[in-house]
Amino acid sequence: LFPKHSKTKDGKCSWCRPCHTERSRQYRKENPDKVKLNNKISRSRPEAKLKTAEREARNKEVRSKQSRMRAIERKYVLSEAAYNEMLEQQNHKCKICGLVETENTFGYLYVDHCHATGVVRGLLCHPCNSMLGYAKDDVLLLTKAIAYLGEYDGQEKTETN
């Protein structure tokens, strides 16, 4: 029950945790000005601010990934291991256009699934996933869009008067 102390040989405080807590509480009560000054000094150090900013950024990134993976697991019943396996099978690229995962809009690939059956089909970049979503996974509509694009074959449409 002895807390850590960096300045002792054994790395432990000479007071047990409850006594140390009480002693610290008493010191803060008796010396509020010293405590306030020490807090102000330690927070104003540039290296302390930098470490805090780096730690917060790293924690935010980790929390964001963890939150995204929990949502994927909940929504698609797809474990993190299965997601990572799919990434490896697709070489970290979109299954449609081949865009690399890190070059994607948000730096990760989206889980594409059949809305009727819920079956996961693959991992897609944001534009490809949106394209399928806007087309409502309708193969006929996408085929018509391809035919439409093929009509112009790279040539500009000219207006006839």
PDB file of C-alpha atoms in Angstrom:
ATOM      1  CA  LEU A   1       0.000   0.000   0.000  1.00  0.00           C
ATOM      2  CA  PHE A   2       3.013   2.308  -0.326  1.00  0.00           C
ATOM      3  CA  PRO A   3       2.799   4.694  -3.291  1.00  0.00           C
ATOM      4  CA  LYS A   4       5.665   5.210  -5.750  1.00  0.00           C
ATOM      5  CA  HIS A   5       8.279   7.844  -4.998  1.00  0.00           C
ATOM      6  CA  SER A   6      10.952   8.615  -7.578  1.00  0.00           C
ATOM      7  CA  LYS A   7      13.484  10.049  -5.118  1.00  0.00           C
ATOM      8  CA  THR A   8      13.883   7.060  -2.801  1.00  0.00           C
ATOM      9  CA  LYS A   9      16.216   4.098  -3.334  1.00  0.00           C
ATOM     10  CA  ASP A  10      13.470   1.504  -3.313  1.00  0.00           C
ATOM     11  CA  GLY A  11      11.089   3.716  -5.338  1.00  0.00           C
ATOM     12  CA  LYS A  12       8.445   3.654  -2.603  1.00  0.00           C
ATOM     13  CA  CYS A  13       7.135   6.365  -0.322  1.00  0.00           C
ATOM     14  CA  SER A  14       7.866   5.963   3.388  1.00  0.00           C
ATOM     15  CA  TRP A  15       4.195   6.571   4.230  1.00  0.00           C
ATOM     16  CA  CYS A  16       1.388   4.153   3.448  1.00  0.00           C
ATOM     17  CA  ARG A  17      -1.194   5.378   0.929  1.00  0.00           C
ATOM     18  CA  PRO A  18      -3.884   6.440   3.449  1.00  0.00           C
ATOM     19  CA  CYS A  19      -1.337   8.271   5.631  1.00  0.00           C
ATOM     20  CA  HIS A  20       0.297   9.842   2.566  1.00  0.00           C
ATOM     21  CA  THR A  21      -3.101  11.039   1.322  1.00  0.00           C
ATOM     22  CA  GLU A  22      -3.952  12.538   4.687  1.00  0.00           C
ATOM     23  CA  ARG A  23      -0.517  14.155   4.977  1.00  0.00           C
ATOM     24  CA  SER A  24      -0.835  15.658   1.469  1.00  0.00           C
ATOM     25  CA  ARG A  25      -4.339  16.912   2.202  1.00  0.00           C
ATOM     26  CA  GLN A  26      -3.111  18.555   5.409  1.00  0.00           C
ATOM     27  CA  TYR A  27      -0.146  20.182   3.607  1.00  0.00           C
ATOM     28  CA  ARG A  28      -2.413  21.598   0.868  1.00  0.00           C
ATOM     29  CA  LYS A  29      -4.745  22.969   3.529  1.00  0.00           C
ATOM     30  CA  GLU A  30      -1.916  24.641   5.482  1.00  0.00           C
ATOM     31  CA  ASN A  31       0.052  25.943   2.443  1.00  0.00           C
ATOM     32  CA  PRO A  32      -2.439  26.954  -0.278  1.00  0.00           C
ATOM     33  CA  ASP A  33      -0.160  29.654  -1.694  1.00  0.00           C
ATOM     34  CA  LYS A  34       2.789  27.267  -2.119  1.00  0.00           C
ATOM     35  CA  VAL A  35       0.569  24.655  -3.738  1.00  0.00           C
ATOM     36  CA  LYS A  36      -0.929  27.212  -6.114  1.00  0.00           C
ATOM     37  CA  LEU A  37       2.530  28.518  -7.046  1.00  0.00           C
ATOM     38  CA  ASN A  38       3.907  25.001  -7.623  1.00  0.00           C
ATOM     39  CA  ASN A  39       0.931  24.091  -9.815  1.00  0.00           C
ATOM     40  CA  LYS A  40       1.303  27.294 -11.800  1.00  0.00           C
ATOM     41  CA  ILE A  41       5.040  26.715 -12.336  1.00  0.00           C
ATOM     42  CA  SER A  42       4.698  23.087 -13.399  1.00  0.00           C
ATOM     43  CA  ARG A  43       1.866  23.888 -15.832  1.00  0.00           C
ATOM     44  CA  SER A  44       3.715  26.801 -17.399  1.00  0.00           C
ATOM     45  CA  ARG A  45       6.749  24.743 -18.440  1.00  0.00           C
ATOM     46  CA  PRO A  46       6.817  24.386 -22.235  1.00  0.00           C
ATOM     47  CA  GLU A  47       7.933  20.751 -22.092  1.00  0.00           C
ATOM     48  CA  ALA A  48       5.034  19.925 -19.781  1.00  0.00           C
ATOM     49  CA  LYS A  49       2.569  21.532 -22.180  1.00  0.00           C
ATOM     50  CA  LEU A  50       4.131  19.732 -25.138  1.00  0.00           C
ATOM     51  CA  LYS A  51       4.005  16.359 -23.418  1.00  0.00           C
ATOM     52  CA  THR A  52       0.406  16.960 -22.416  1.00  0.00           C
ATOM     53  CA  ALA A  53      -0.567  17.992 -25.962  1.00  0.00           C
ATOM     54  CA  GLU A  54       1.198  14.960 -27.449  1.00  0.00           C
ATOM     55  CA  ARG A  55      -0.409  12.636 -24.922  1.00  0.00           C
ATOM     56  CA  GLU A  56      -3.868  14.108 -25.534  1.00  0.00           C
ATOM     57  CA  ALA A  57      -3.464  13.812 -29.316  1.00  0.00           C
ATOM     58  CA  ARG A  58      -2.287  10.213 -29.024  1.00  0.00           C
ATOM     59  CA  ASN A  59      -5.107   9.340 -26.614  1.00  0.00           C
ATOM     60  CA  LYS A  60      -7.685  10.980 -28.883  1.00  0.00           C
ATOM     61  CA  GLU A  61      -6.415   8.986 -31.845  1.00  0.00           C
ATOM     62  CA  VAL A  62      -6.473   5.720 -29.888  1.00  0.00           C
ATOM     63  CA  ARG A  63      -9.940   6.431 -28.455  1.00  0.00           C
ATOM     64  CA  SER A  64     -11.230   7.296 -31.918  1.00  0.00           C
ATOM     65  CA  LYS A  65      -9.963   4.023 -33.389  1.00  0.00           C
ATOM     66  CA  GLN A  66     -11.293   2.009 -30.448  1.00  0.00           C
ATOM     67  CA  SER A  67     -14.674   3.702 -30.728  1.00  0.00           C
ATOM     68  CA  ARG A  68     -14.810   3.032 -34.500  1.00  0.00           C
ATOM     69  CA  MET A  69     -13.871  -0.627 -34.008  1.00  0.00           C
ATOM     70  CA  ARG A  70     -16.562  -1.067 -31.313  1.00  0.00           C
ATOM     71  CA  ALA A  71     -19.134   0.437 -33.684  1.00  0.00           C
ATOM     72  CA  ILE A  72     -18.048  -1.899 -36.507  1.00  0.00           C
ATOM     73  CA  GLU A  73     -18.217  -4.882 -34.188  1.00  0.00           C
ATOM     74  CA  ARG A  74     -21.679  -3.872 -32.959  1.00  0.00           C
ATOM     75  CA  LYS A  75     -23.170  -2.913 -36.338  1.00  0.00           C
ATOM     76  CA  TYR A  76     -21.674  -5.560 -38.648  1.00  0.00           C
ATOM     77  CA  VAL A  77     -20.805  -8.293 -36.103  1.00  0.00           C
ATOM     78  CA  LEU A  78     -17.248  -8.074 -37.432  1.00  0.00           C
ATOM     79  CA  SER A  79     -14.368  -8.452 -34.978  1.00  0.00           C
ATOM     80  CA  GLU A  80     -11.255  -6.281 -35.141  1.00  0.00           C
ATOM     81  CA  ALA A  81      -9.257  -9.366 -36.149  1.00  0.00           C
ATOM     82  CA  ALA A  82     -11.664 -10.089 -39.038  1.00  0.00           C
ATOM     83  CA  TYR A  83     -11.549  -6.430 -40.130  1.00  0.00           C
ATOM     84  CA  ASN A  84      -7.735  -6.498 -40.088  1.00  0.00           C
ATOM     85  CA  GLU A  85      -7.737  -9.775 -42.032  1.00  0.00           C
ATOM     86  CA  MET A  86      -9.934  -8.177 -44.705  1.00  0.00           C
ATOM     87  CA  LEU A  87      -7.529  -5.231 -44.825  1.00  0.00           C
ATOM     88  CA  GLU A  88      -4.608  -7.613 -45.384  1.00  0.00           C
ATOM     89  CA  GLN A  89      -6.492  -9.552 -48.097  1.00  0.00           C
ATOM     90  CA  GLN A  90      -7.238  -6.276 -49.907  1.00  0.00           C
ATOM     91  CA  ASN A  91      -3.644  -5.006 -49.394  1.00  0.00           C
ATOM     92  CA  HIS A  92      -5.043  -2.036 -47.440  1.00  0.00           C
ATOM     93  CA  LYS A  93      -6.781  -0.794 -50.633  1.00  0.00           C
ATOM     94  CA  CYS A  94     -10.359  -0.046 -51.634  1.00  0.00           C
ATOM     95  CA  LYS A  95     -11.934  -3.123 -53.227  1.00  0.00           C
ATOM     96  CA  ILE A  96     -13.385  -1.059 -56.109  1.00  0.00           C
ATOM     97  CA  CYS A  97     -10.898   1.664 -57.068  1.00  0.00           C
ATOM     98  CA  GLY A  98      -7.726   0.483 -55.302  1.00  0.00           C
ATOM     99  CA  LEU A  99      -7.181   3.679 -53.304  1.00  0.00           C
ATOM    100  CA  VAL A 100      -4.742   3.053 -50.447  1.00  0.00           C
ATOM    101  CA  GLU A 101      -6.308   3.159 -46.986  1.00  0.00           C
ATOM    102  CA  THR A 102      -4.128   6.034 -45.720  1.00  0.00           C
ATOM    103  CA  GLU A 103      -4.915   8.184 -48.794  1.00  0.00           C
ATOM    104  CA  ASN A 104      -8.640   7.892 -48.115  1.00  0.00           C
ATOM    105  CA  THR A 105     -10.628  10.892 -46.865  1.00  0.00           C
ATOM    106  CA  PHE A 106     -10.532   9.859 -43.200  1.00  0.00           C
ATOM    107  CA  GLY A 107      -7.525   7.524 -43.300  1.00  0.00           C
ATOM    108  CA  TYR A 108      -9.456   4.267 -43.062  1.00  0.00           C
ATOM    109  CA  LEU A 109     -11.693   2.081 -45.208  1.00  0.00           C
ATOM    110  CA  TYR A 110     -15.423   1.671 -44.668  1.00  0.00           C
ATOM    111  CA  VAL A 111     -17.194  -1.650 -44.206  1.00  0.00           C
ATOM    112  CA  ASP A 112     -19.449  -2.251 -47.217  1.00  0.00           C
ATOM    113  CA  HIS A 113     -22.419  -4.533 -46.608  1.00  0.00           C
ATOM    114  CA  CYS A 114     -25.597  -5.665 -48.308  1.00  0.00           C
ATOM    115  CA  HIS A 115     -28.469  -3.697 -46.809  1.00  0.00           C
ATOM    116  CA  ALA A 116     -30.932  -6.496 -47.520  1.00  0.00           C
ATOM    117  CA  THR A 117     -28.975  -9.378 -45.952  1.00  0.00           C
ATOM    118  CA  GLY A 118     -26.409  -7.587 -43.782  1.00  0.00           C
ATOM    119  CA  VAL A 119     -23.569  -9.634 -45.315  1.00  0.00           C
ATOM    120  CA  VAL A 120     -20.215  -7.796 -45.342  1.00  0.00           C
ATOM    121  CA  ARG A 121     -18.869  -7.554 -48.895  1.00  0.00           C
ATOM    122  CA  GLY A 122     -15.571  -5.758 -48.438  1.00  0.00           C
ATOM    123  CA  LEU A 123     -13.813  -2.543 -47.457  1.00  0.00           C
ATOM    124  CA  LEU A 124     -14.252   0.583 -49.563  1.00  0.00           C
ATOM    125  CA  CYS A 125     -12.953   4.141 -49.643  1.00  0.00           C
ATOM    126  CA  HIS A 126     -15.382   6.947 -48.846  1.00  0.00           C
ATOM    127  CA  PRO A 127     -16.195   7.914 -52.487  1.00  0.00           C
ATOM    128  CA  CYS A 128     -16.849   4.311 -53.572  1.00  0.00           C
ATOM    129  CA  ASN A 129     -18.922   3.556 -50.489  1.00  0.00           C
ATOM    130  CA  SER A 130     -20.941   6.748 -51.045  1.00  0.00           C
ATOM    131  CA  MET A 131     -21.410   5.904 -54.734  1.00  0.00           C
ATOM    132  CA  LEU A 132     -22.950   2.538 -53.853  1.00  0.00           C
ATOM    133  CA  GLY A 133     -25.045   4.147 -51.146  1.00  0.00           C
ATOM    134  CA  TYR A 134     -26.437   6.826 -53.450  1.00  0.00           C
ATOM    135  CA  ALA A 135     -27.203   4.148 -56.062  1.00  0.00           C
ATOM    136  CA  LYS A 136     -28.935   2.123 -53.305  1.00  0.00           C
ATOM    137  CA  ASP A 137     -26.864  -0.931 -54.360  1.00  0.00           C
ATOM    138  CA  ASP A 138     -28.993  -1.096 -57.538  1.00  0.00           C
ATOM    139  CA  VAL A 139     -26.965  -2.926 -60.211  1.00  0.00           C
ATOM    140  CA  LEU A 140     -29.333  -1.758 -62.992  1.00  0.00           C
ATOM    141  CA  LEU A 141     -28.914   1.883 -61.967  1.00  0.00           C
ATOM    142  CA  LEU A 142     -25.125   1.524 -61.877  1.00  0.00           C
ATOM    143  CA  THR A 143     -25.176  -0.198 -65.296  1.00  0.00           C
ATOM    144  CA  LYS A 144     -27.192   2.731 -66.710  1.00  0.00           C
ATOM    145  CA  ALA A 145     -24.677   5.153 -65.199  1.00  0.00           C
ATOM    146  CA  ILE A 146     -21.823   3.263 -66.897  1.00  0.00           C
ATOM    147  CA  ALA A 147     -23.688   3.332 -70.231  1.00  0.00           C
ATOM    148  CA  TYR A 148     -24.329   7.059 -69.779  1.00  0.00           C
ATOM    149  CA  LEU A 149     -20.648   7.728 -69.175  1.00  0.00           C
ATOM    150  CA  GLY A 150     -19.730   5.511 -72.164  1.00  0.00           C
ATOM    151  CA  GLU A 151     -21.876   7.622 -74.523  1.00  0.00           C
ATOM    152  CA  TYR A 152     -19.498  10.521 -74.253  1.00  0.00           C
ATOM    153  CA  ASP A 153     -16.287   8.490 -74.358  1.00  0.00           C
ATOM    154  CA  GLY A 154     -14.186  11.415 -73.122  1.00  0.00           C
ATOM    155  CA  GLN A 155     -15.615  13.889 -75.608  1.00  0.00           C
ATOM    156  CA  GLU A 156     -17.337  17.091 -74.562  1.00  0.00           C
ATOM    157  CA  LYS A 157     -21.008  17.449 -75.300  1.00  0.00           C
ATOM    158  CA  THR A 158     -21.699  20.256 -77.781  1.00  0.00           C
ATOM    159  CA  GLU A 159     -24.943  22.167 -77.954  1.00  0.00           C
ATOM    160  CA  THR A 160     -26.709  22.398 -81.294  1.00  0.00           C
ATOM    161  CA  ASN A 161     -28.788  25.473 -82.008  1.00  0.00           C
TER     162      ASN A 161
END
